[in-house]
PDB file of C-alpha atoms in Angstrom:
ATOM      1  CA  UNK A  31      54.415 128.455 117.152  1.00 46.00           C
ATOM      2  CA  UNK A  32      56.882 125.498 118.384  1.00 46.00           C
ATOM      3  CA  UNK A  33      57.575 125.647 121.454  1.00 47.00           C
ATOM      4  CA  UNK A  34      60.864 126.636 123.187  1.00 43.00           C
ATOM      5  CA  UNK A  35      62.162 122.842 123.486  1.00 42.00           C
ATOM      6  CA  UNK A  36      61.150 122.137 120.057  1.00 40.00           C
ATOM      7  CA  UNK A  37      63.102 124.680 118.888  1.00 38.00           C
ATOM      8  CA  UNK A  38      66.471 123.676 120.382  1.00 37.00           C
ATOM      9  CA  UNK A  39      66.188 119.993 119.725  1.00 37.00           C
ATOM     10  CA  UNK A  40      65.690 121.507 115.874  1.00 35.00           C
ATOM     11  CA  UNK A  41      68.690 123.446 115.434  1.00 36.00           C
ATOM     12  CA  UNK A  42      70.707 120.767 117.729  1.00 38.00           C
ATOM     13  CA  UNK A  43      69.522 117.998 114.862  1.00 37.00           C
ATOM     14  CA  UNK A  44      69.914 119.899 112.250  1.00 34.00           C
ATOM     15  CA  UNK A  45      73.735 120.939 113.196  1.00 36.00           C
ATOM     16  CA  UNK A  46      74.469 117.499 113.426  1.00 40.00           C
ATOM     17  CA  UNK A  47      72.747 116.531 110.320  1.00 39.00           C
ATOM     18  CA  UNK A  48      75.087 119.820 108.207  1.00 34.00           C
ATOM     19  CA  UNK A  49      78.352 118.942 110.040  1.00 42.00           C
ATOM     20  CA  UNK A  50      78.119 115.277 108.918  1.00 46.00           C
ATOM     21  CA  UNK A  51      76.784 114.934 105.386  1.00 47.00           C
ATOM     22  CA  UNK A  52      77.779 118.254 104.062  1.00 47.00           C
ATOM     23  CA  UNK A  53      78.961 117.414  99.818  1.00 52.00           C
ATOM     24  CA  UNK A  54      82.537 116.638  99.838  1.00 65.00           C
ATOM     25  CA  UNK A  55      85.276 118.433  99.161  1.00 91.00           C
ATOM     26  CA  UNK A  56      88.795 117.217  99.655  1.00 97.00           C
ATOM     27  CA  UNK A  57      90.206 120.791 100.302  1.00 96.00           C
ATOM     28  CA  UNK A  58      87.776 120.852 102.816  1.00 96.00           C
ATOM     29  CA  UNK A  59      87.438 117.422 104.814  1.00 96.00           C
ATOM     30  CA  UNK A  60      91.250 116.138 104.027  1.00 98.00           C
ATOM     31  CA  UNK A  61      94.993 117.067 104.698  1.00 98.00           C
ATOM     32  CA  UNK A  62      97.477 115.293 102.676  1.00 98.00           C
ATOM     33  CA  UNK A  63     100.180 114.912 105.169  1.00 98.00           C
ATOM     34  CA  UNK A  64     103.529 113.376 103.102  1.00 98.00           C
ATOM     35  CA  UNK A  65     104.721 112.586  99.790  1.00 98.00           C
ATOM     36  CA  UNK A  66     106.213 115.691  99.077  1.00 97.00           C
ATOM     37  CA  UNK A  67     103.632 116.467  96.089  1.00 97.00           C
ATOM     38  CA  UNK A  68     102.723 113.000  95.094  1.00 98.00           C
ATOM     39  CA  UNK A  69      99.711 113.580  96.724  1.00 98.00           C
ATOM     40  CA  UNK A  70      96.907 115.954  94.827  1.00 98.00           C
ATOM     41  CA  UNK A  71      93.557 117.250  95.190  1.00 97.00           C
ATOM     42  CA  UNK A  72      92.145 118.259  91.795  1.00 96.00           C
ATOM     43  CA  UNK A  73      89.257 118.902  89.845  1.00 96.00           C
ATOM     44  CA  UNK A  74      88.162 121.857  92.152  1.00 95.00           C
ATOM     45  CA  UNK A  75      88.389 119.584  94.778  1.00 96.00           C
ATOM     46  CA  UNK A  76      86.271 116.377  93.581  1.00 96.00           C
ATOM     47  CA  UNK A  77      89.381 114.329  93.252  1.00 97.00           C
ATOM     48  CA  UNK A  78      92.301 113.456  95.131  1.00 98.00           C
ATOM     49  CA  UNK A  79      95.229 110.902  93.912  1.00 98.00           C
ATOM     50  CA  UNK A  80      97.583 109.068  95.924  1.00 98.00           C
ATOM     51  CA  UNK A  81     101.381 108.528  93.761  1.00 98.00           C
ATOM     52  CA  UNK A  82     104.096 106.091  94.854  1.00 98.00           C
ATOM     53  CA  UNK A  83     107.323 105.930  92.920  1.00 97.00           C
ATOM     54  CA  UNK A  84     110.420 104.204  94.097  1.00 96.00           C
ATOM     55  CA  UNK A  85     111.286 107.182  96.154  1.00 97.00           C
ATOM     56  CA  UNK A  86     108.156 107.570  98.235  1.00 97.00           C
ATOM     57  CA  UNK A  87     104.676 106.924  98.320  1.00 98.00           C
ATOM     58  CA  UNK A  88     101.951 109.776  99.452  1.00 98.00           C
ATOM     59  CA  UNK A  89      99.138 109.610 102.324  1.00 98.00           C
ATOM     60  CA  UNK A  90      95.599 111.260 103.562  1.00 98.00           C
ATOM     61  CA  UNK A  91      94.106 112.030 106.666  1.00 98.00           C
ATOM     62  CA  UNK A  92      90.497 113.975 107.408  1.00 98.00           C
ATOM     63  CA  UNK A  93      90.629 117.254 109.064  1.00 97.00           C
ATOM     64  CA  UNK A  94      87.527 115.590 111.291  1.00 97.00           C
ATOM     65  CA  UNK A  95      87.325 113.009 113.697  1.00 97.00           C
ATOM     66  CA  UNK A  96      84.557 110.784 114.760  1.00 97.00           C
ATOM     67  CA  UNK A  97      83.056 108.647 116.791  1.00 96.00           C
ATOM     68  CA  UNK A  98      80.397 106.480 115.314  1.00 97.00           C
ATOM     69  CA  UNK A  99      79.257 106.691 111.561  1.00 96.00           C
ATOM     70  CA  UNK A 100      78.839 105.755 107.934  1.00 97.00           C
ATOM     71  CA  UNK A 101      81.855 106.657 106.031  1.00 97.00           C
ATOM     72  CA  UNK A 102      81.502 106.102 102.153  1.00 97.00           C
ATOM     73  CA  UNK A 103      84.598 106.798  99.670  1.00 98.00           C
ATOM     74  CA  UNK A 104      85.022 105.749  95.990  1.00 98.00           C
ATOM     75  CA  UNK A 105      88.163 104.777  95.145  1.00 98.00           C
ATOM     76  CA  UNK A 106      89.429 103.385  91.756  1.00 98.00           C
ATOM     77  CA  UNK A 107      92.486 101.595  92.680  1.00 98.00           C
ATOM     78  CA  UNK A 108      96.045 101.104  90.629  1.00 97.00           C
ATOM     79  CA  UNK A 109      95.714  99.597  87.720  1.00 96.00           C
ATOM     80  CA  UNK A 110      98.132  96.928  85.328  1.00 94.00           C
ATOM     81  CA  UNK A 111     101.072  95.453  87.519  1.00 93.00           C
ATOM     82  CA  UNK A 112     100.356  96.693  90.889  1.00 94.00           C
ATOM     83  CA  UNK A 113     102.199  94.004  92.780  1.00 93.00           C
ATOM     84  CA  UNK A 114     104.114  94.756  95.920  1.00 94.00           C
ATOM     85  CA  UNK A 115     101.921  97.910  96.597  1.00 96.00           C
ATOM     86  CA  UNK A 116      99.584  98.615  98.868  1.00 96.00           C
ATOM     87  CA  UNK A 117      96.732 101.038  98.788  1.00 98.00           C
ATOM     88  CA  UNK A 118      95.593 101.479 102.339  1.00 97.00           C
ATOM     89  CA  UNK A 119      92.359 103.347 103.903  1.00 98.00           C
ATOM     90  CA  UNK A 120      91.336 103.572 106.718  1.00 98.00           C
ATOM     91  CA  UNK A 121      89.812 104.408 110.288  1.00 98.00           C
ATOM     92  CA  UNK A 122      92.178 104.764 113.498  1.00 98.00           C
ATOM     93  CA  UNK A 123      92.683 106.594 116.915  1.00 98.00           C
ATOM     94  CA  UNK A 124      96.087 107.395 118.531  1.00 96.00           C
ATOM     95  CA  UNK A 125      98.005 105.686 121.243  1.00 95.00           C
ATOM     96  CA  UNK A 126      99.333 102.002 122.555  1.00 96.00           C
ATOM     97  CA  UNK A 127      95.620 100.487 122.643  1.00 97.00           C
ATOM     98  CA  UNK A 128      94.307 102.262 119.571  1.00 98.00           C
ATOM     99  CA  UNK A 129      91.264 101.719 117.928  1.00 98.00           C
ATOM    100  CA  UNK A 130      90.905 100.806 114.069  1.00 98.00           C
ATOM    101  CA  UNK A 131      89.253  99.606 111.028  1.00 98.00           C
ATOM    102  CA  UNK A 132      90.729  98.731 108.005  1.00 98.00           C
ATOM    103  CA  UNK A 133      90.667  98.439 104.422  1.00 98.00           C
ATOM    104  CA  UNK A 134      93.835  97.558 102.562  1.00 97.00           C
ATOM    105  CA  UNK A 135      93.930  96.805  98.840  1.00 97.00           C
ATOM    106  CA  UNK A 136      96.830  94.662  97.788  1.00 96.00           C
ATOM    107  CA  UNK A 137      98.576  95.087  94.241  1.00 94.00           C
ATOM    108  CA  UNK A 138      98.965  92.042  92.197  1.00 92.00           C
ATOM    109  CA  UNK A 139     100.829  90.839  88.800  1.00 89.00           C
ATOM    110  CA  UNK A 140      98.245  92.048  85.818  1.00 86.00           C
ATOM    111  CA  UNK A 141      95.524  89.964  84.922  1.00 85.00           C
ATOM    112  CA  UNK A 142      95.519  88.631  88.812  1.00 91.00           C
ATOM    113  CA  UNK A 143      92.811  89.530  91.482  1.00 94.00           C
ATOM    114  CA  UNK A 144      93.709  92.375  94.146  1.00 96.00           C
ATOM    115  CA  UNK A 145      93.118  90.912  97.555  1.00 96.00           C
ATOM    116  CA  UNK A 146      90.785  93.144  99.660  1.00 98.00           C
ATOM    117  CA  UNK A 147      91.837  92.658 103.560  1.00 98.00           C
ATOM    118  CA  UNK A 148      90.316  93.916 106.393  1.00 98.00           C
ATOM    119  CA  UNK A 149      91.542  94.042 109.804  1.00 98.00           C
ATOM    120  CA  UNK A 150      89.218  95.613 112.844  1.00 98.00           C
ATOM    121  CA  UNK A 151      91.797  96.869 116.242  1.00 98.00           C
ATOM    122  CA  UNK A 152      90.168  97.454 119.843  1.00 97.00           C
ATOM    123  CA  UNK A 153      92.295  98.531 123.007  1.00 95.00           C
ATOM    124  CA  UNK A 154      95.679  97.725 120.284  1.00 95.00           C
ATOM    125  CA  UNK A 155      94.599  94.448 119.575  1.00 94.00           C
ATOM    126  CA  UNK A 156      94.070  92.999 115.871  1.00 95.00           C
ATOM    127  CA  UNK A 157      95.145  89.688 113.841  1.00 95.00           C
ATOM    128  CA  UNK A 158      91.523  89.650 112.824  1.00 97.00           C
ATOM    129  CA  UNK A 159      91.672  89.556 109.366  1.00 98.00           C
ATOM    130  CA  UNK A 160      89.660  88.601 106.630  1.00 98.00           C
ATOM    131  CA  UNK A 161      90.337  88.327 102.845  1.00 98.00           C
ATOM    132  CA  UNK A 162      88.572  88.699  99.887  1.00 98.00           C
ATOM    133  CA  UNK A 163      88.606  88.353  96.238  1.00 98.00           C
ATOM    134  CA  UNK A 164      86.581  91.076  94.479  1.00 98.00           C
ATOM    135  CA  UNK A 165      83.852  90.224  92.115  1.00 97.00           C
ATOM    136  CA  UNK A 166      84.711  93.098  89.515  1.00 97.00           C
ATOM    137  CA  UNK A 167      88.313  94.919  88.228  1.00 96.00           C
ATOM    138  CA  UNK A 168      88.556  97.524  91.183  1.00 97.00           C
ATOM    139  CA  UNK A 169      90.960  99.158  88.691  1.00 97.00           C
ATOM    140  CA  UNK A 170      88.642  99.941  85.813  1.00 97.00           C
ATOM    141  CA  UNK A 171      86.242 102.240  87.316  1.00 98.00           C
ATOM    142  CA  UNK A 172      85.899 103.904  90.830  1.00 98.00           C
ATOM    143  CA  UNK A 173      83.844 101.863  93.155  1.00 98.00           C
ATOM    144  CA  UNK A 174      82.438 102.097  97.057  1.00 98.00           C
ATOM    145  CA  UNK A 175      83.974 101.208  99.957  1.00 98.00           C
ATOM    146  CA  UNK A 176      81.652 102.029 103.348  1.00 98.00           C
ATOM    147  CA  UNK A 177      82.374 101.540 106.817  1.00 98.00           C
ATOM    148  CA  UNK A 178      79.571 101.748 109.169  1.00 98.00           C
ATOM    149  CA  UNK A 179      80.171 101.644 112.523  1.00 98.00           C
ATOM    150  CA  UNK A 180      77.405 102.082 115.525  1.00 97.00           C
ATOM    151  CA  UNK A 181      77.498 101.160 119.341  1.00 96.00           C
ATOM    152  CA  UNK A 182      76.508  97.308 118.387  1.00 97.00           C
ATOM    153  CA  UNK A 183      78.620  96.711 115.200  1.00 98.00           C
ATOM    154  CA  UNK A 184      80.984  97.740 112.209  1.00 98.00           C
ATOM    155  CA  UNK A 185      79.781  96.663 108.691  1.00 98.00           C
ATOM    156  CA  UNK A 186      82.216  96.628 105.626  1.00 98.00           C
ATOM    157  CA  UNK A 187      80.432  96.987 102.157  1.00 98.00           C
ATOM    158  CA  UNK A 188      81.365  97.275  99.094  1.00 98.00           C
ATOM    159  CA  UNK A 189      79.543  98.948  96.820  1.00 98.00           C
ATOM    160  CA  UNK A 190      76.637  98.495  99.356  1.00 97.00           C
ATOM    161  CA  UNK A 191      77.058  94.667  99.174  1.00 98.00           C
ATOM    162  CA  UNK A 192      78.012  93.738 103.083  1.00 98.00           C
ATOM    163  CA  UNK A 193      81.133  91.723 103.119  1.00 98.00           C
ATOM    164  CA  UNK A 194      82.118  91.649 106.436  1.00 98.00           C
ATOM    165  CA  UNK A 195      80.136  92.286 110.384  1.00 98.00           C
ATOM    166  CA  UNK A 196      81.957  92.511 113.439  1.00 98.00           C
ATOM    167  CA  UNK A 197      79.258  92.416 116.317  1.00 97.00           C
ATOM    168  CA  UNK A 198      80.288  94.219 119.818  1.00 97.00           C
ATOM    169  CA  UNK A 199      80.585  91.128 122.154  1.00 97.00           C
ATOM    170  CA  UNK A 200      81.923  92.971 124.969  1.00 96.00           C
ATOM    171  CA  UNK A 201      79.189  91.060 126.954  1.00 95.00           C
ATOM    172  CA  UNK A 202      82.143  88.106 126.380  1.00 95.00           C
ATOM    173  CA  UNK A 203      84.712  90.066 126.992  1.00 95.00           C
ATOM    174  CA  UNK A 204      86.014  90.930 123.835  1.00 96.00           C
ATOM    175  CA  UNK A 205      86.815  94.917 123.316  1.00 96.00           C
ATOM    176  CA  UNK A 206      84.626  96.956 120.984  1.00 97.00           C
ATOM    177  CA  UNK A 207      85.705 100.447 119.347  1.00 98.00           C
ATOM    178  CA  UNK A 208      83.623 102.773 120.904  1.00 96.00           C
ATOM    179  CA  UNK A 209      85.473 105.338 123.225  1.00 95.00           C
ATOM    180  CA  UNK A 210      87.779 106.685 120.927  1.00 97.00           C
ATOM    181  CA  UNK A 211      87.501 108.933 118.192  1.00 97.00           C
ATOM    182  CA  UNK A 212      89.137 107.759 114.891  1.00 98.00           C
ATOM    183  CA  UNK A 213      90.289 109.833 111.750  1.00 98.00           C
ATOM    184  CA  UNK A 214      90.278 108.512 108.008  1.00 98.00           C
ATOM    185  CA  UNK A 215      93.312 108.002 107.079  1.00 98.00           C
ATOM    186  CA  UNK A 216      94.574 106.879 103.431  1.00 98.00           C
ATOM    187  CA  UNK A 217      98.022 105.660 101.827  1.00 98.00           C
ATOM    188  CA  UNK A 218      99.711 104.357  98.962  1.00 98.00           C
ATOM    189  CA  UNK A 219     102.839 102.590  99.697  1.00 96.00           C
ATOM    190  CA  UNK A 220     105.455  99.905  99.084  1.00 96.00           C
ATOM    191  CA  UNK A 221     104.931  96.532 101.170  1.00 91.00           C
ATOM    192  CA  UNK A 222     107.006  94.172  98.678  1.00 90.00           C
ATOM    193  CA  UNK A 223     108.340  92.625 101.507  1.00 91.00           C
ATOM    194  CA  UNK A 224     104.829  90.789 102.012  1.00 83.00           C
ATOM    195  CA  UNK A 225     101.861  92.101 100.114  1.00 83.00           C
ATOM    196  CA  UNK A 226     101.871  89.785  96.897  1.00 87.00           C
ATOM    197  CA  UNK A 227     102.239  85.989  97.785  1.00 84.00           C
ATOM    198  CA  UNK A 228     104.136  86.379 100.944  1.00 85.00           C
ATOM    199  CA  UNK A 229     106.838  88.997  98.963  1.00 85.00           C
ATOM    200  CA  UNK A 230     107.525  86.680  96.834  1.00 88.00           C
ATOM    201  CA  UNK A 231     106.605  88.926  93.645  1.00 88.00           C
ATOM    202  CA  UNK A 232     108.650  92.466  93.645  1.00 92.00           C
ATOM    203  CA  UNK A 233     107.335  95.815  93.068  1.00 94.00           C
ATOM    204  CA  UNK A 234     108.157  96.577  89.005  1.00 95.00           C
ATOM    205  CA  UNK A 235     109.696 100.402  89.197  1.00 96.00           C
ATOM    206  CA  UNK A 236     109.823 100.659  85.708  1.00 96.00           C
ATOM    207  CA  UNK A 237     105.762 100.889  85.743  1.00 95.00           C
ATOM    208  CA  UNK A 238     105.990 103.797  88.167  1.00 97.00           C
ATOM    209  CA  UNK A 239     104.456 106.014  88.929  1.00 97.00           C
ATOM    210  CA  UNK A 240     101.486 104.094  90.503  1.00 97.00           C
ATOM    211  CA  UNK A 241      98.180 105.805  91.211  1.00 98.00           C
ATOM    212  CA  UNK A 242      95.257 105.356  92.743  1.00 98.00           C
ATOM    213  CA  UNK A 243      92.138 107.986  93.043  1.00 98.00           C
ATOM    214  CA  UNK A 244      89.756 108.982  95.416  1.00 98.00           C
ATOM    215  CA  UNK A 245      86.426 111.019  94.601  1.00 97.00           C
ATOM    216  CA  UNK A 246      82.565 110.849  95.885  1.00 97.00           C
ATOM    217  CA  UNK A 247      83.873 111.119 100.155  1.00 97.00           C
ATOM    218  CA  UNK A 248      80.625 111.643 102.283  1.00 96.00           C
ATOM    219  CA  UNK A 249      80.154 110.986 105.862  1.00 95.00           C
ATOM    220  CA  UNK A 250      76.734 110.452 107.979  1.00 95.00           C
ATOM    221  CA  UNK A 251      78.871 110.538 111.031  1.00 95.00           C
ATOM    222  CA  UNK A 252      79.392 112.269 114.765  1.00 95.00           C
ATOM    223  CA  UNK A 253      81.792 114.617 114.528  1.00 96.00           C
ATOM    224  CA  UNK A 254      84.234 114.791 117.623  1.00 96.00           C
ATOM    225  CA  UNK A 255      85.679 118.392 118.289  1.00 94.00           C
ATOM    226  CA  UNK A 256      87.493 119.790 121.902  1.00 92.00           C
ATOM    227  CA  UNK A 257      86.017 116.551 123.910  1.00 91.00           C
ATOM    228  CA  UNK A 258      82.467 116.542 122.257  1.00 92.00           C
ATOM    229  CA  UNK A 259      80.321 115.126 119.768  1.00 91.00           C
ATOM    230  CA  UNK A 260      78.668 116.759 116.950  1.00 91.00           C
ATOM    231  CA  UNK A 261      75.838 114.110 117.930  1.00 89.00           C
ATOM    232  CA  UNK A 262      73.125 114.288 121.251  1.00 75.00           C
ATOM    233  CA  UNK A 263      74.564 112.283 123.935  1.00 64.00           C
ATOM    234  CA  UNK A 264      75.975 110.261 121.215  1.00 54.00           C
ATOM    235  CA  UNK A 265      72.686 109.263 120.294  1.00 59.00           C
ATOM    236  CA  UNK A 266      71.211 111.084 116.773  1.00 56.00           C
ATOM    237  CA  UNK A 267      67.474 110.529 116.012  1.00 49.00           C
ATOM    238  CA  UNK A 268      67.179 107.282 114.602  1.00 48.00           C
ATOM    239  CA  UNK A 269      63.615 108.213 112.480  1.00 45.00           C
ATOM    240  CA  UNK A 270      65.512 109.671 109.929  1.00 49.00           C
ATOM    241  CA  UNK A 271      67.351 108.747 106.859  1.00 54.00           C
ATOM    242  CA  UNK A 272      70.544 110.448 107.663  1.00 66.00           C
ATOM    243  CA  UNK A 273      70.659 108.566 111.076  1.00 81.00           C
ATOM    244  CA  UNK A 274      69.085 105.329 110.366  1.00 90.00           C
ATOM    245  CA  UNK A 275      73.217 103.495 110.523  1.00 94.00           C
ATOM    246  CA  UNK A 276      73.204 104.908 114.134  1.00 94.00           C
ATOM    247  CA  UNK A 277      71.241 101.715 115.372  1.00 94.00           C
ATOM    248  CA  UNK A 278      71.203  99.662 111.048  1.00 95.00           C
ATOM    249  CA  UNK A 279      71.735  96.308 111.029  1.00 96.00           C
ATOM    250  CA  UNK A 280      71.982  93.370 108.464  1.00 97.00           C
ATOM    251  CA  UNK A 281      68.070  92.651 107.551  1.00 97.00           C
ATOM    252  CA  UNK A 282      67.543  89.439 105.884  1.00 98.00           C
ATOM    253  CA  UNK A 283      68.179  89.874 102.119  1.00 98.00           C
ATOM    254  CA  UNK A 284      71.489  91.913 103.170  1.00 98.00           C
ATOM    255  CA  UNK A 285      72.428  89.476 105.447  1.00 97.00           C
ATOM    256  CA  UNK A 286      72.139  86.449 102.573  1.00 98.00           C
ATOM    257  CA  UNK A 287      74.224  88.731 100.285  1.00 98.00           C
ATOM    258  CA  UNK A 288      76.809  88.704 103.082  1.00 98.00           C
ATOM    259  CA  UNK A 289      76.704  85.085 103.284  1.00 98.00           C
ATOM    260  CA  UNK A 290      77.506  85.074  98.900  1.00 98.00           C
ATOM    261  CA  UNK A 291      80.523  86.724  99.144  1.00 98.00           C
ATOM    262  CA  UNK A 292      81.336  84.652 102.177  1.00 97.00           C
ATOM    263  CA  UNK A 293      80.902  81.677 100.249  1.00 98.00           C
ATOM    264  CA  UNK A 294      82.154  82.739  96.974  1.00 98.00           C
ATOM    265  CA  UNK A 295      84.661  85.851  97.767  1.00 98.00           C
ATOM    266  CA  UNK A 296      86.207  85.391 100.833  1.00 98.00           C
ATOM    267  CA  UNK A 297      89.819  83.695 100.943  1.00 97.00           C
ATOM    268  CA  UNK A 298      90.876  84.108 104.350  1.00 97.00           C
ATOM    269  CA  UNK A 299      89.075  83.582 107.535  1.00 98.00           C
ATOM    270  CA  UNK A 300      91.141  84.028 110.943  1.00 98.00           C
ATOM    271  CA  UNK A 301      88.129  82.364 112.692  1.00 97.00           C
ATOM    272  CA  UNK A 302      88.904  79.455 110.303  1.00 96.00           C
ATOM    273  CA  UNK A 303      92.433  79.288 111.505  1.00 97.00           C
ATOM    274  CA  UNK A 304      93.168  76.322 113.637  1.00 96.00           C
ATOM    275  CA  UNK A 305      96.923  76.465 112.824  1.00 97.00           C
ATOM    276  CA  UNK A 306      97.276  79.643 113.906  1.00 96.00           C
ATOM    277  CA  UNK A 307      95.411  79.600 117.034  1.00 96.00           C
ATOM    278  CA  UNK A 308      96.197  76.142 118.308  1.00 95.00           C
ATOM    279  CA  UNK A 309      94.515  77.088 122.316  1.00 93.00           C
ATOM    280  CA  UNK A 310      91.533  77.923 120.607  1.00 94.00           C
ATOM    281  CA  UNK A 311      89.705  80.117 118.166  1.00 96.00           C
ATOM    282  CA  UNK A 312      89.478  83.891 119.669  1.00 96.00           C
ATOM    283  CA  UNK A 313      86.056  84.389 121.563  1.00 95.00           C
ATOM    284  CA  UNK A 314      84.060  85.903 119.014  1.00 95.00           C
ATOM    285  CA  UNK A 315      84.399  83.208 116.214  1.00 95.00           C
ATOM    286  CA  UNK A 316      82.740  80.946 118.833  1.00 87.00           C
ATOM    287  CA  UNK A 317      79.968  83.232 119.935  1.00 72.00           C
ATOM    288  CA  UNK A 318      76.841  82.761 118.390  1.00 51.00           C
TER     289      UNK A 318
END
């Protein structure tokens, strides 16, 4: 028979391990909180879609919040003449010196590339950003966008290729998210004031409605509920599969696919901007 403390630590694990990776359902993990109906959940729940017509666009959020996790959606993005939209997801706390991690997609004139930027916010701070070029249509099929984020760093994949690391130097003094608890959120929205070349190129209302569509959610995460974590002193078993991203890193041949789309994906690099930071490069493009 297992003993008394074996027991616990059981049922503690395995609460964590049902709260966080339980088969998604958008009825059950998201609210769609405005559009006024351009937002649905369909398919008994295995699909949500985002609309945005010239009177309003539509938005997400998750019913949970967390606090360290790996947070997978597929998303199969507007298709045709998307420019001057914006399809927008993801993490963030509340407040002045919020926390967040972002994905945007922005729209572009058909036949042109969407531009994939990602943004990461600590204690309110961002202009971090880094751009990409995608190495596939993102409108043609539904593909994966992941987040993880640990204690020591948040990884951006897509479709489990790693595109992006952001390493917690607080050690240097630059501010890490890990104290506040973020929800997902998502949106679809007009931004033709700057989201294809600069605003330049117009949102086309006579394609409208746009859509974009969201199935496939999961999330190996901790769970944060009335001041708690779904997780052990913040600190899941790290033996197992379902809590390996608590303490993953890039190993070798993931860290040379990083550096391909780097080389061959990436369009804009803040830590490459002189111009813009003419005192000097923010600390953590100089740390090694």
């Amino acid at each position: 028979m297992a003993s008394p403390a074996v027991v616990i630590f059981s049922l503690v694990f395995y609460s964590f391990v049902a709260a966080s990776t339980v088969a998604a359902n958008f009825y059950g993990d998201f609210d769609i909180t405005w559009g006024d109906g351009r937002g649905q959940i369909v398919n008994n729940g295995q699909v949500l879609t985002l609309s945005l017509d010239k009177a309003s666009g539509s938005g997400f959020q998750s019913k949970n919040e967390y606090l360290f996790g790996k947070i997978d959606m597929q998303l199969k993005l507007v298709p045709g003449n998307s420019a001057g939209t914006v399809t927008a997801y993801y993490l963030s706390s509340k407040g002045s010196t919020w926390d967040e991690i972002d994905f945007e997609f922005l729209g572009n004139l058909s036949g042109d590339p969407y531009i994939l930027h990602t943004n990461v916010f600590s204690q309110g701070k961002g202009n971090r950003e880094q751009q990409f070029y995608l190495w596939f249509d993102p409108t043609a099929d539904f593909h994966t966008y992941s987040i993880l984020w640990n204690p020591q760093r948040i990884i951006f994949s897509v479709d489990g290729t790693p595109i992006r690391e952001f390493k917690n130097m607080e050690s240097k003094g630059v501010p890490f998210p890990k104290d506040q608890p973020m929800r997902i959120y998502s949106s679809l929205w007009n931004a033709d004031d700057w989201a294809t070349r600069g605003g330049l190129v117009k949102t086309d209302w006579t394609k409208a409605p746009f859509t974009a569509s969201y199935r496939n959610f999961n999330a190996d995460a901790c769970i944060w509920s009335s001041g708690s974590s779904s997780c052990p002193s913040n600190s899941p078993p790290s033996s197992t599969s379902n809590n390996a991203w608590f303490s993953q890193e890039l190993d070798s041949p993931n860290q040379e696919r990083l550096q391909w789309v780097q080389k061959n994906y990436m369009i804009y690099n803040y830590c490459a901007d002189t111009k813009r930071f003419p005192q000097g490069l923010p600390t953590e493009c100089n740390a090694a």
